[in-house]
Short mmCIF file of C-alpha atoms in Angstrom, two decimals:
data_model
loop_
_atom_site.label_atom_id
_atom_site.label_comp_id
_atom_site.label_asym_id
_atom_site.label_seq_id
_atom_site.Cartn_x
_atom_site.Cartn_y
_atom_site.Cartn_z
CA MET A 773 -42.15 -6.66 -13.26
CA ILE A 774 -40.24 -8.37 -16.06
CA GLN A 775 -36.93 -7.89 -14.26
CA ALA A 776 -38.37 -9.24 -11.02
CA ALA A 777 -39.72 -12.29 -12.83
CA MET A 778 -36.35 -12.88 -14.48
CA LEU A 779 -34.60 -12.61 -11.13
CA GLY A 780 -37.07 -15.03 -9.60
CA ARG A 781 -36.45 -17.59 -12.34
CA MET A 782 -32.70 -17.13 -11.95
CA PHE A 783 -32.81 -17.79 -8.20
CA LYS A 784 -35.05 -20.79 -8.79
CA ARG A 785 -32.45 -22.28 -11.15
CA LEU A 786 -29.61 -21.42 -8.77
CA SER A 787 -31.41 -23.17 -5.91
CA LYS A 788 -31.07 -26.43 -7.84
CA ILE A 789 -27.29 -25.98 -8.14
CA ASP A 790 -24.95 -26.90 -5.32
CA PHE A 791 -23.66 -23.52 -4.17
CA ARG A 792 -20.29 -25.12 -3.38
CA CYS A 793 -19.65 -25.76 -7.08
CA VAL A 794 -20.45 -22.15 -7.91
CA LEU A 795 -18.32 -20.95 -5.00
CA PHE A 796 -15.35 -22.98 -6.22
CA VAL A 797 -15.64 -21.63 -9.77
CA VAL A 798 -15.98 -18.04 -8.53
CA PHE A 799 -13.06 -18.44 -6.12
CA VAL A 800 -10.72 -19.83 -8.78
CA ALA A 801 -11.82 -17.25 -11.36
CA LEU A 802 -11.10 -14.39 -8.95
CA LEU A 803 -7.65 -15.81 -8.20
CA PHE A 804 -6.86 -15.97 -11.91
CA PHE A 805 -8.18 -12.44 -12.38
CA ALA A 806 -5.94 -11.14 -9.58
CA TRP A 807 -2.93 -12.96 -11.02
CA ALA A 808 -3.61 -11.41 -14.43
CA ASN A 809 -3.59 -7.98 -12.74
CA ARG A 810 -0.32 -8.53 -10.85
CA PHE A 811 2.14 -5.63 -10.69
CA ILE A 812 5.02 -4.32 -8.58
CA GLN A 813 5.33 -0.83 -7.12
CA ASP A 814 8.42 1.14 -6.16
CA ASP A 815 7.76 1.27 -2.41
CA ALA A 816 7.93 -2.53 -2.26
CA PHE A 817 11.67 -2.30 -2.87
CA ILE A 818 12.10 -0.30 0.34
CA SER A 819 10.95 -3.36 2.28
CA PHE A 820 13.07 -5.57 0.02
CA ARG A 821 16.17 -3.48 0.83
CA TYR A 822 15.59 -3.78 4.58
CA ALA A 823 14.92 -7.50 4.16
CA ARG A 824 18.06 -8.07 2.08
CA ASN A 825 20.23 -6.31 4.65
CA LEU A 826 18.68 -8.48 7.35
CA ALA A 827 19.25 -11.69 5.36
CA GLU A 828 22.87 -10.71 4.69
CA GLY A 829 23.54 -10.12 8.39
CA ASN A 830 23.62 -6.31 8.27
CA GLY A 831 20.56 -5.81 10.45
CA LEU A 832 17.08 -4.53 9.72
CA VAL A 833 18.37 -1.30 8.22
CA TRP A 834 18.14 0.66 4.95
CA ASN A 835 21.76 1.84 4.94
CA TYR A 836 24.60 -0.06 6.59
CA GLY A 837 25.23 1.26 10.08
CA GLU A 838 22.12 3.50 10.20
CA ARG A 839 19.47 2.15 12.53
CA LEU A 840 16.24 3.72 11.37
CA GLU A 841 12.72 2.30 11.05
CA GLY A 842 11.79 3.56 7.60
CA TYR A 843 9.13 0.90 6.98
CA THR A 844 5.60 0.49 8.35
CA ASN A 845 5.20 -3.21 7.66
CA PHE A 846 7.40 -5.09 10.14
CA LEU A 847 5.86 -8.53 9.64
CA TRP A 848 5.84 -8.26 5.84
CA THR A 849 9.45 -7.03 5.78
CA LEU A 850 10.54 -9.99 7.92
CA ALA A 851 8.79 -12.34 5.48
CA MET A 852 10.59 -10.69 2.55
CA ALA A 853 13.91 -11.72 4.12
CA ILE A 854 13.06 -15.35 3.21
CA PRO A 855 13.64 -15.07 -0.56
CA HIS A 856 16.79 -13.02 0.01
CA TYR A 857 18.14 -15.64 2.38
CA LEU A 858 17.30 -18.37 -0.13
CA LYS A 859 18.70 -16.29 -3.04
CA HIS A 860 15.32 -16.20 -4.79
CA ASP A 861 13.60 -13.32 -6.57
CA PRO A 862 11.74 -11.25 -3.92
CA VAL A 863 9.28 -9.88 -6.49
CA THR A 864 8.00 -13.35 -7.42
CA PHE A 865 7.96 -14.39 -3.77
CA SER A 866 5.92 -11.30 -2.85
CA PHE A 867 3.45 -12.13 -5.63
CA PHE A 868 2.79 -15.63 -4.32
CA MET A 869 2.63 -14.48 -0.72
CA GLY A 870 0.21 -11.71 -1.65
CA MET A 871 -1.94 -14.18 -3.57
CA ALA A 872 -2.02 -16.50 -0.55
CA PHE A 873 -3.34 -13.70 1.66
CA PHE A 874 -5.74 -12.68 -1.11
CA ALA A 875 -7.17 -16.21 -1.04
CA LEU A 876 -7.52 -15.96 2.76
CA THR A 877 -9.31 -12.63 2.37
CA LEU A 878 -11.77 -14.10 -0.13
CA ALA A 879 -12.41 -17.16 2.04
CA PHE A 880 -13.14 -15.19 5.21
CA THR A 881 -15.08 -12.50 3.37
CA TYR A 882 -17.38 -15.26 2.14
CA LYS A 883 -17.69 -16.71 5.65
CA LEU A 884 -18.35 -13.27 7.11
CA ALA A 885 -20.97 -12.47 4.48
CA VAL A 886 -22.77 -15.79 5.02
CA SER A 887 -22.75 -15.21 8.78
CA LEU A 888 -24.15 -11.69 8.47
CA LEU A 889 -26.47 -12.11 5.48
CA GLU A 890 -27.50 -15.70 6.26
CA SER A 891 -27.32 -16.79 2.64
CA HIS A 892 -24.65 -18.72 0.75
CA TRP A 893 -25.74 -17.10 -2.49
CA LEU A 894 -25.40 -13.61 -1.06
CA GLY A 895 -21.99 -14.65 0.22
CA ILE A 896 -21.00 -15.62 -3.32
CA LEU A 897 -22.45 -12.37 -4.67
CA THR A 898 -20.30 -10.46 -2.16
CA LEU A 899 -17.21 -12.27 -3.44
CA VAL A 900 -18.08 -11.51 -7.06
CA LEU A 901 -18.59 -7.79 -6.40
CA LEU A 902 -15.44 -7.55 -4.28
CA GLY A 903 -13.16 -9.68 -6.43
CA THR A 904 -14.07 -7.96 -9.70
CA ASN A 905 -13.15 -4.56 -8.30
CA TYR A 906 -10.02 -3.69 -10.29
CA SER A 907 -8.15 -1.92 -7.48
CA PHE A 908 -8.87 -4.65 -4.96
CA SER A 909 -7.82 -7.34 -7.44
CA CYS A 910 -4.57 -5.56 -8.33
CA TYR A 911 -3.55 -5.18 -4.70
CA ALA A 912 -3.51 -8.94 -4.33
CA THR A 913 0.07 -8.26 -5.43
CA GLY A 914 2.01 -5.00 -5.66
CA GLY A 915 4.82 -6.18 -3.38
CA LEU A 916 3.51 -4.52 -0.23
CA GLU A 917 1.64 -5.70 2.86
CA THR A 918 -1.79 -4.47 1.71
CA GLN A 919 -3.39 -7.87 1.29
CA MET A 920 -1.80 -9.26 4.46
CA GLN A 921 -3.37 -6.46 6.49
CA THR A 922 -6.71 -6.93 4.73
CA ALA A 923 -6.76 -10.66 5.48
CA PHE A 924 -6.09 -10.06 9.19
CA PHE A 925 -8.87 -7.44 9.31
CA VAL A 926 -11.44 -9.79 7.78
CA ILE A 927 -10.42 -12.77 9.92
CA ALA A 928 -10.59 -10.68 13.10
CA VAL A 929 -14.03 -9.22 12.30
CA TYR A 930 -15.30 -12.70 11.37
CA LEU A 931 -14.12 -14.04 14.74
CA ALA A 932 -15.64 -11.11 16.65
CA VAL A 933 -18.96 -11.35 14.79
CA GLY A 934 -19.03 -15.12 15.32
CA SER A 935 -18.66 -14.70 19.07
CA MET A 936 -21.38 -12.07 19.08
CA LYS A 937 -23.67 -14.39 17.10
CA GLN A 938 -23.14 -17.24 19.57
CA GLY A 939 -23.96 -14.91 22.45
CA SER A 940 -20.82 -15.81 24.38
CA PHE A 941 -17.08 -15.82 23.91
CA LYS A 942 -15.00 -19.00 23.95
CA VAL A 943 -11.46 -18.96 25.30
CA GLY A 944 -9.88 -20.57 22.22
CA ARG A 945 -11.65 -18.29 19.75
CA THR A 946 -10.85 -15.24 21.89
CA LEU A 947 -7.16 -16.16 22.04
CA PHE A 948 -7.12 -16.47 18.26
CA LEU A 949 -8.81 -13.07 17.89
CA SER A 950 -6.15 -11.48 20.09
CA LEU A 951 -3.36 -13.18 18.14
CA ILE A 952 -4.76 -12.06 14.78
CA SER A 953 -5.10 -8.54 16.18
CA ALA A 954 -1.45 -8.58 17.20
CA LEU A 955 -0.42 -9.78 13.74
CA ALA A 956 -2.45 -6.98 12.17
CA VAL A 957 -0.60 -4.36 14.25
CA LEU A 958 2.75 -5.97 13.43
CA THR A 959 1.80 -5.79 9.77
CA ARG A 960 0.93 -2.07 9.99
CA PRO A 961 0.84 0.00 13.21
CA ASP A 962 -2.24 1.93 12.03
CA SER A 963 -4.15 -1.35 12.35
CA ALA A 964 -4.37 -0.41 16.03
CA LEU A 965 -7.41 1.77 15.22
CA PRO A 966 -9.77 -0.98 14.00
CA VAL A 967 -8.20 -3.43 16.47
CA ALA A 968 -9.33 -1.11 19.26
CA VAL A 969 -12.88 -1.32 17.89
CA TRP A 970 -13.31 -5.09 17.93
CA LEU A 971 -11.28 -5.64 21.10
CA GLY A 972 -13.18 -2.85 22.83
CA VAL A 973 -16.53 -4.35 21.83
CA GLY A 974 -15.30 -7.80 22.82
CA GLY A 975 -14.18 -6.60 26.24
CA TYR A 976 -17.49 -4.85 26.84
CA LEU A 977 -19.51 -7.95 25.93
CA ILE A 978 -17.32 -10.19 28.08
CA LEU A 979 -17.82 -7.91 31.09
CA ARG A 980 -21.59 -8.10 30.51
CA GLU A 981 -21.61 -11.90 30.49
CA LYS A 982 -23.01 -13.66 33.52
CA SER A 983 -20.14 -16.08 33.74
CA ASN A 984 -17.35 -17.03 36.09
CA ARG A 985 -14.97 -17.10 33.09
CA LYS A 986 -14.70 -13.33 32.77
CA VAL A 987 -11.10 -13.12 34.00
CA ALA A 988 -9.96 -15.97 31.75
CA LEU A 989 -11.76 -14.49 28.75
CA LEU A 990 -10.37 -10.99 29.35
CA PHE A 991 -6.88 -12.42 29.69
CA ALA A 992 -7.39 -14.38 26.45
CA LEU A 993 -8.59 -11.19 24.73
CA ILE A 994 -5.87 -8.85 25.96
CA GLY A 995 -2.97 -11.10 27.00
CA PRO A 996 -1.54 -12.23 23.63
CA ILE A 997 -1.66 -8.80 21.98
CA VAL A 998 -0.16 -7.06 25.03
CA VAL A 999 2.69 -9.58 25.26
CA ILE A 1000 3.44 -9.64 21.52
CA ILE A 1001 3.17 -5.91 20.86
CA GLY A 1002 4.89 -5.11 24.15
CA ALA A 1003 7.86 -7.29 23.20
CA TRP A 1004 7.99 -5.68 19.75
CA VAL A 1005 7.93 -2.14 21.19
CA PHE A 1006 10.61 -3.07 23.72
CA TRP A 1007 12.79 -4.39 20.88
CA LYS A 1008 12.18 -1.24 18.80
CA ILE A 1009 13.26 1.04 21.64
CA GLY A 1010 16.43 -1.00 22.10
CA TYR A 1011 17.20 -1.32 18.39
CA TYR A 1012 16.01 1.97 16.87
CA GLY A 1013 15.75 4.13 19.99
CA GLU A 1014 12.14 5.13 19.17
CA VAL A 1015 8.65 3.71 19.42
CA LEU A 1016 7.13 5.37 16.36
CA PRO A 1017 8.54 4.58 12.92
CA ASN A 1018 10.39 7.31 11.04
CA THR A 1019 7.58 7.24 8.49
CA PHE A 1020 5.28 8.79 11.10
CA TYR A 1021 7.44 11.91 11.24
CA ALA A 1022 7.80 12.05 7.46
CA LYS A 1023 4.06 11.67 6.85
CA ALA A 1024 1.57 11.97 9.71
CA SER A 1025 3.41 14.56 11.80
CA SER A 1026 4.15 16.74 8.78
CA ILE A 1027 1.55 18.80 6.94
CA THR A 1028 -1.46 16.66 6.11
CA SER A 1029 -4.65 17.67 4.34
CA PRO A 1030 -8.02 16.24 5.41
CA ILE A 1031 -9.46 17.90 2.30
CA ARG A 1032 -7.10 15.83 0.18
CA GLY A 1033 -8.16 12.80 2.24
CA LEU A 1034 -11.83 13.48 1.55
CA LYS A 1035 -11.08 13.79 -2.16
CA TYR A 1036 -9.23 10.48 -2.01
CA VAL A 1037 -12.19 8.66 -0.45
CA TYR A 1038 -14.66 10.39 -2.75
CA ALA A 1039 -12.54 9.48 -5.78
CA PHE A 1040 -12.87 5.80 -4.90
CA PHE A 1041 -16.66 5.82 -4.55
CA SER A 1042 -17.21 8.00 -7.62
CA SER A 1043 -14.72 6.15 -9.84
CA TYR A 1044 -16.54 2.86 -9.26
CA TRP A 1045 -20.05 4.37 -9.32
CA LEU A 1046 -20.56 3.48 -5.65
CA PHE A 1047 -21.47 6.96 -4.44
CA VAL A 1048 -25.12 6.05 -3.81
CA PHE A 1049 -24.34 3.20 -1.40
CA PRO A 1050 -22.96 5.21 1.56
CA LEU A 1051 -26.20 7.19 1.48
CA LEU A 1052 -28.29 4.00 1.42
CA VAL A 1053 -26.30 2.49 4.29
CA ILE A 1054 -26.76 5.64 6.37
CA ALA A 1055 -30.50 5.58 5.63
CA ALA A 1056 -30.68 1.92 6.64
CA ALA A 1057 -28.43 2.23 9.71
CA LYS A 1058 -31.34 1.90 12.16
CA ASN A 1059 -32.10 -1.54 10.74
CA MET A 1060 -28.61 -2.88 11.40
CA ASN A 1061 -28.16 -5.42 14.13
CA SER A 1062 -25.11 -5.24 16.41
CA ARG A 1063 -23.20 -7.84 14.37
CA LEU A 1064 -23.63 -5.96 11.11
CA ALA A 1065 -22.68 -2.75 12.90
CA MET A 1066 -19.21 -4.19 13.60
CA PRO A 1067 -17.88 -4.05 10.00
CA ALA A 1068 -19.73 -0.77 9.51
CA VAL A 1069 -17.99 0.87 12.48
CA VAL A 1070 -14.59 -0.56 11.49
CA THR A 1071 -15.06 0.87 8.00
CA LEU A 1072 -16.11 4.26 9.35
CA VAL A 1073 -13.13 4.44 11.73
CA TRP A 1074 -10.70 3.43 9.01
CA LEU A 1075 -12.05 5.88 6.44
CA ALA A 1076 -11.92 8.67 9.04
CA TYR A 1077 -8.26 7.81 9.58
CA VAL A 1078 -7.61 7.86 5.83
CA VAL A 1079 -9.20 11.31 5.61
CA LYS A 1080 -7.16 12.57 8.58
CA VAL A 1081 -3.80 11.53 7.08
CA GLY A 1082 -4.68 13.02 3.71
CA GLY A 1083 -5.32 9.79 1.83
CA ASP A 1084 -2.49 8.25 -0.14
CA PHE A 1085 -0.68 8.85 -3.41
CA MET A 1086 -1.34 5.26 -4.58
CA GLU A 1087 -4.61 4.39 -6.28
CA PHE A 1088 -7.05 3.45 -3.49
CA ARG A 1089 -4.48 1.30 -1.64
CA PHE A 1090 -5.64 2.69 1.71
CA ILE A 1091 -9.25 1.73 0.94
CA VAL A 1092 -8.41 -1.94 0.27
CA PRO A 1093 -8.25 -3.12 3.93
CA VAL A 1094 -11.94 -2.28 4.43
CA MET A 1095 -13.22 -3.08 0.94
CA PRO A 1096 -14.50 -6.52 2.08
CA PHE A 1097 -16.69 -4.77 4.67
CA ILE A 1098 -17.80 -2.13 2.17
CA PHE A 1099 -19.05 -4.82 -0.21
CA VAL A 1100 -20.72 -6.83 2.56
CA LEU A 1101 -22.64 -3.67 3.44
CA ILE A 1102 -23.43 -3.02 -0.23
CA VAL A 1103 -24.92 -6.50 -0.62
CA TRP A 1104 -26.84 -6.14 2.65
CA VAL A 1105 -28.42 -2.82 1.73
CA SER A 1106 -29.08 -3.94 -1.87
CA CYS A 1107 -30.46 -7.44 -1.31
CA VAL A 1108 -31.62 -7.64 2.30
CA PHE A 1109 -32.70 -4.18 3.42
CA ILE A 1110 -34.28 -3.33 0.07
CA LYS A 1111 -37.07 -5.75 -0.78
CA GLN A 1112 -38.08 -4.73 -4.31
CA LYS A 1113 -36.55 -7.21 -6.77
CA ALA A 1114 -36.23 -4.69 -9.57
CA VAL A 1115 -34.29 -2.29 -7.32
CA GLN A 1116 -32.08 -5.13 -6.11
CA VAL A 1117 -31.19 -6.05 -9.68
CA ALA A 1118 -30.51 -2.41 -10.55
CA LEU A 1119 -28.18 -1.87 -7.59
CA VAL A 1120 -26.19 -5.04 -8.22
CA ALA A 1121 -25.97 -4.14 -11.89
CA LEU A 1122 -24.72 -0.67 -10.91
CA VAL A 1123 -21.83 -2.16 -8.91
CA LEU A 1124 -20.84 -4.59 -11.66
CA SER A 1125 -21.16 -1.88 -14.32
CA GLY A 1126 -19.02 0.49 -12.25
CA SER A 1127 -16.26 -2.09 -11.94
CA LEU A 1128 -16.45 -3.00 -15.62
CA GLN A 1129 -16.35 0.58 -16.86
CA TYR A 1130 -13.44 1.47 -14.56
CA MET A 1131 -11.47 -1.57 -15.66
CA THR A 1132 -11.98 -0.79 -19.36
CA VAL A 1133 -12.56 2.85 -20.26
CA GLY A 1134 -13.05 4.36 -16.83
CA ARG A 1135 -9.41 4.27 -15.77
CA THR A 1136 -8.47 6.43 -18.74
CA PHE A 1137 -11.42 8.72 -18.13
CA TYR A 1138 -10.75 9.16 -14.42
CA GLN A 1139 -6.95 9.19 -14.65
CA THR A 1140 -6.77 12.95 -15.12
CA GLY A 1141 -8.96 13.50 -12.11
CA LEU A 1142 -6.94 11.10 -10.00
CA ASN A 1143 -3.70 12.79 -11.02
CA GLU A 1144 -5.13 16.20 -10.18
CA ASN A 1145 -5.80 14.88 -6.67
CA GLY A 1146 -2.27 13.54 -6.40
CA ILE A 1147 -3.26 9.91 -6.87
CA SER A 1148 -0.94 7.73 -8.95
CA THR A 1149 -2.82 5.04 -10.85
CA ILE A 1150 -1.75 1.40 -10.64
CA PRO A 1151 -0.49 1.29 -14.26
CA GLU A 1152 1.56 4.43 -13.59
CA GLN A 1153 3.12 2.90 -10.48
CA TYR A 1154 4.08 -0.18 -12.45
CA GLU A 1155 5.42 1.78 -15.42
CA TYR A 1156 7.66 3.91 -13.20
CA VAL A 1157 9.39 0.72 -12.09
CA ILE A 1158 9.62 -1.23 -15.36
CA GLY A 1159 9.51 1.61 -17.89
CA ARG A 1160 6.89 2.70 -20.41
CA ASN A 1161 6.66 3.46 -24.12
CA GLY A 1162 10.22 2.25 -24.65
CA GLN A 1163 11.60 4.47 -21.88
CA PRO A 1164 13.81 2.92 -19.16
CA GLY A 1165 12.27 2.35 -15.74
CA TRP A 1166 13.73 2.76 -12.29
CA ILE A 1167 14.93 -0.85 -12.17
CA GLU A 1168 17.15 -0.24 -15.20
CA MET A 1169 18.49 2.96 -13.65
CA GLY A 1170 19.46 1.10 -10.50
CA LEU A 1171 21.15 -1.66 -12.50
CA ALA A 1172 23.08 0.91 -14.57
CA LEU A 1173 24.44 2.45 -11.37
CA ARG A 1174 25.38 -0.96 -9.99
CA GLU A 1175 27.26 -1.81 -13.18
CA ALA A 1176 29.21 1.46 -13.06
CA LEU A 1177 29.63 1.60 -9.28
CA PRO A 1178 29.80 -1.97 -7.92
CA LYS A 1179 28.56 -3.07 -4.51
CA GLY A 1180 30.85 -1.89 -1.76
CA SER A 1181 31.31 1.49 -3.42
CA LYS A 1182 31.39 4.44 -1.03
CA VAL A 1183 29.35 6.60 -3.42
CA LEU A 1184 26.25 8.09 -1.78
CA ILE A 1185 23.24 8.82 -4.00
CA GLY A 1186 20.24 11.07 -3.26
CA VAL A 1187 16.82 9.92 -4.53
CA THR A 1188 13.15 10.64 -3.96
CA PRO A 1189 11.82 7.27 -5.21
CA ALA A 1190 13.54 5.24 -2.50
CA GLY A 1191 12.68 1.79 -3.83
CA ALA A 1192 13.98 0.23 -7.04
CA ILE A 1193 16.95 2.56 -7.66
CA PRO A 1194 18.56 2.13 -4.21
CA TYR A 1195 17.65 -1.58 -4.15
CA TYR A 1196 19.16 -2.50 -7.52
CA SER A 1197 22.11 -0.09 -7.33
CA GLU A 1198 23.02 -1.50 -3.88
CA LEU A 1199 24.55 1.90 -3.07
CA GLN A 1200 24.28 3.82 0.17
CA SER A 1201 21.40 6.21 -0.38
CA LEU A 1202 19.86 9.35 1.04
CA ASP A 1203 16.07 9.28 0.91
CA MET A 1204 15.43 12.90 -0.05
CA LEU A 1205 11.77 12.66 1.06
CA GLY A 1206 12.79 11.55 4.53
CA ILE A 1207 10.99 8.21 4.80
CA ASN A 1208 14.37 6.63 5.48
CA ASP A 1209 16.18 9.65 6.88
CA HIS A 1210 15.87 10.95 10.44
CA TRP A 1211 16.74 14.61 9.76
CA VAL A 1212 14.70 15.10 6.59
CA ALA A 1213 11.59 13.55 8.17
CA ARG A 1214 11.65 16.18 10.91
CA TYR A 1215 13.43 19.23 9.49
CA GLY A 1216 13.40 18.93 5.71
CA THR A 1217 11.95 21.77 3.66
CA VAL A 1218 8.15 21.56 3.54
CA ILE A 1219 7.15 21.30 -0.13
CA GLY A 1220 3.42 20.51 0.18
CA ASP A 1221 0.78 18.19 1.61
CA TYR A 1222 1.11 15.41 -0.99
CA PRO A 1223 1.04 12.18 1.10
CA GLY A 1224 4.54 10.82 1.67
CA HIS A 1225 6.04 13.78 -0.18
CA GLN A 1226 5.68 16.60 2.34
CA ARG A 1227 9.37 17.29 3.03
CA LEU A 1228 12.54 17.37 0.95
CA ALA A 1229 16.24 17.31 1.79
CA THR A 1230 17.94 20.70 1.50
CA VAL A 1231 21.08 21.20 -0.57
CA ASP A 1232 22.90 22.18 2.61
CA TYR A 1233 21.94 18.90 4.26
CA MET A 1234 23.01 16.89 1.21
CA LEU A 1235 26.38 18.65 1.35
CA LYS A 1236 26.72 17.80 5.03
CA ARG A 1237 25.90 14.18 4.26
CA ARG A 1238 28.37 14.36 1.36
CA VAL A 1239 25.94 13.11 -1.26
CA ASN A 1240 27.89 12.46 -4.44
CA LEU A 1241 25.12 11.95 -7.01
CA VAL A 1242 21.74 13.67 -6.71
CA ILE A 1243 19.13 11.85 -8.80
CA ASN A 1244 16.06 13.35 -7.12
CA HIS A 1245 12.97 12.27 -9.11
CA PRO A 1246 14.61 10.64 -12.17
CA LEU A 1247 14.74 12.96 -15.15
CA LEU A 1248 15.31 11.28 -18.52
CA ILE A 1249 16.85 12.91 -21.58
CA GLY A 1250 15.35 11.44 -24.74
CA PRO A 1251 17.18 10.45 -27.91
CA GLY A 1252 18.27 13.52 -29.86
CA GLU A 1253 17.71 15.86 -26.89
CA THR A 1254 20.40 17.74 -24.97
CA ALA A 1255 20.90 18.06 -21.22
CA ARG A 1256 20.78 21.86 -21.38
CA GLU A 1257 17.06 21.65 -22.15
CA TYR A 1258 16.44 19.77 -18.89
CA ILE A 1259 18.92 21.33 -16.44
CA PRO A 1260 16.59 24.22 -15.43
CA HIS A 1261 13.76 21.75 -14.83
CA PHE A 1262 16.07 19.56 -12.73
CA PHE A 1263 16.95 22.43 -10.39
CA ARG A 1264 13.33 23.51 -10.05
CA ARG A 1265 12.73 20.08 -8.53
CA ILE A 1266 15.45 20.26 -5.87
CA LEU A 1267 15.67 23.96 -4.96
CA HIS A 1268 13.01 24.96 -2.42
CA GLY A 1269 12.65 27.12 0.65
CA GLY A 1270 14.64 30.07 -0.65
CA GLU A 1271 17.45 27.98 -2.14
CA THR A 1272 18.91 29.21 -5.44
CA LEU A 1273 21.61 28.07 -7.82
CA LYS A 1274 24.05 29.85 -5.50
CA SER A 1275 23.30 27.08 -2.99
CA ILE A 1276 25.07 24.64 -5.32
CA PRO A 1277 28.87 24.68 -4.78
CA ALA A 1278 31.06 25.99 -7.58
CA GLY A 1279 32.52 23.11 -9.52
CA SER A 1280 29.41 20.92 -9.30
CA ARG A 1281 28.45 19.41 -12.63
CA MET A 1282 25.63 17.58 -14.37
CA LEU A 1283 26.18 14.03 -15.62
CA GLU A 1284 24.35 11.94 -18.18
CA ILE A 1285 24.24 8.22 -17.39
CA PRO A 1286 23.47 6.25 -20.59
CA LEU A 1287 20.55 3.82 -20.59
CA HIS A 1288 19.00 1.76 -23.38
CA GLY A 1289 17.43 3.22 -26.50
CA GLY A 1290 19.51 6.40 -26.46
CA TYR A 1291 17.98 7.63 -23.17
CA ARG A 1292 20.18 9.18 -20.49
CA LEU A 1293 19.60 9.80 -16.80
CA LEU A 1294 20.38 13.38 -15.73
CA VAL A 1295 22.24 13.51 -12.40
CA LEU A 1296 23.80 16.30 -10.32
CA TYR A 1297 27.42 15.51 -9.41
CA LEU A 1298 27.43 17.38 -6.09
CA VAL A 1299 30.35 16.17 -3.93
CA PRO A 1300 33.49 14.93 -5.73
CA SER A 1301 34.32 11.23 -5.57
CA ARG A 1302 37.25 9.31 -7.02
CA GLU A 1303 34.92 6.40 -7.85
CA VAL A 1304 32.56 8.68 -9.78
CA ASP A 1305 35.50 10.27 -11.62
CA ASP A 1306 36.70 6.79 -12.57
CA ALA A 1307 33.21 5.87 -13.83
CA ILE A 1308 33.07 9.06 -15.93
CA ALA A 1309 36.41 8.20 -17.52
CA LYS A 1310 35.64 4.51 -17.99
CA HIS A 1311 32.10 4.82 -19.37
CA GLY A 1312 32.41 8.17 -21.09
CA TRP A 1313 29.54 9.81 -19.25
CA PRO A 1314 28.87 13.27 -20.72
CA VAL A 1315 29.60 16.10 -18.24
CA TRP A 1316 27.89 19.49 -18.25
CA ARG A 1317 28.69 22.67 -16.33
CA PHE A 1318 25.98 25.17 -15.50
#
């Protein structure tokens, strides 16, 4: 009773405040919070490498002369060519572009919430709960297309729900919905799943209308997306020779684990103390109107897809595109479906407490569990790239290679993290996990069901490709340590599928590439190269036989 009275007094005070002032403060605060959480992840540099090659006139390729679609974010990659063309830092550019789409997401999430919940204050509450979620806030940046895709999802659902609310579709609004849907698919092909939901519902409702505009409306709904996506597919066939990106063969067509996918989704809801809300939404499903069912169905379809592909190795990145809908549903079930004020307060407090605990102590507490499920936390992703605890990161490793083996070198390196090291080294590279390699994606040795890490290049294939330096997953030798301590561990990482040390040609050696602070990068010198020999002599790289 006391809590209900307090809530009543709070709403009475809020009713005297212009909600637009509160909305502005909340909006700006969430933007600052996202900026404070900015980070960059290794996979972003894959897009940057494609974009740089495009800007420099070498085509939309990862390696010169190899036409392969090793990205799943066409529109984002095209945008990343802008800073390369202008000779600006792509990381900073990606931050500002991500923040711009983050602002769009917040704006249309608010509009969607107000439309569905019929309350400006509940719209603001939705923003607060969404924007204070640590994972969602972090992925305002990251260097990938995550927030671009999320913005297009929210805009499209808002347009579809708006047409449903009006009871009829308008040609202009329908054209815009189709265009946004096309942009979503260009951003990530898997957007086709939720796109099919809202376009399918839209087509059904248009056919039910008693109007002589059915043909025009259907054309407006289907025409733009068919023309745009059709032209894109036609270009892909001509340029790459395939419709599906190479990433499909490296990930979705390889071994995937729905069990791992379920654990991924469960980890999100449990980490943020949201596990009770799916149950409440299911219990309240009969009370949903058709408009509220739209974001619910989109969320269900998307989460089913995430489960099918085995989740992701990045902390809740695949959940982000539907998080706005998740929090709209949370606010609906907490503050509209449930009528008891005390319960409403408790549920809202649960969401805020879950976000707060995860952002402070929870990330440390849950990190072990996430790692056990093959999920790399956001701080870990960032530290891999920039370094941690005084250790060099992958950016420094790439720069060290570029300094020793300048651009234009014919040296071919083999890596599993295909982002920062290939990007900064500017060397031709073999993606040992197959994301950017046709053969490995289809025929590489199966090493597990870890998303994006299911296959690995064989030693025989690396010899055929004449890979000079095999980095694999970077292995650092610390100050005062010797390479001999790490050589067995290095080979355990690259020898799979019956391969043994006998698979390595006689005469191959291990190299130590010096980095800052006395650290060295351990590398297998597989195929001889005059340029590598010159670098060994010039820089005094230690050489080990095994």
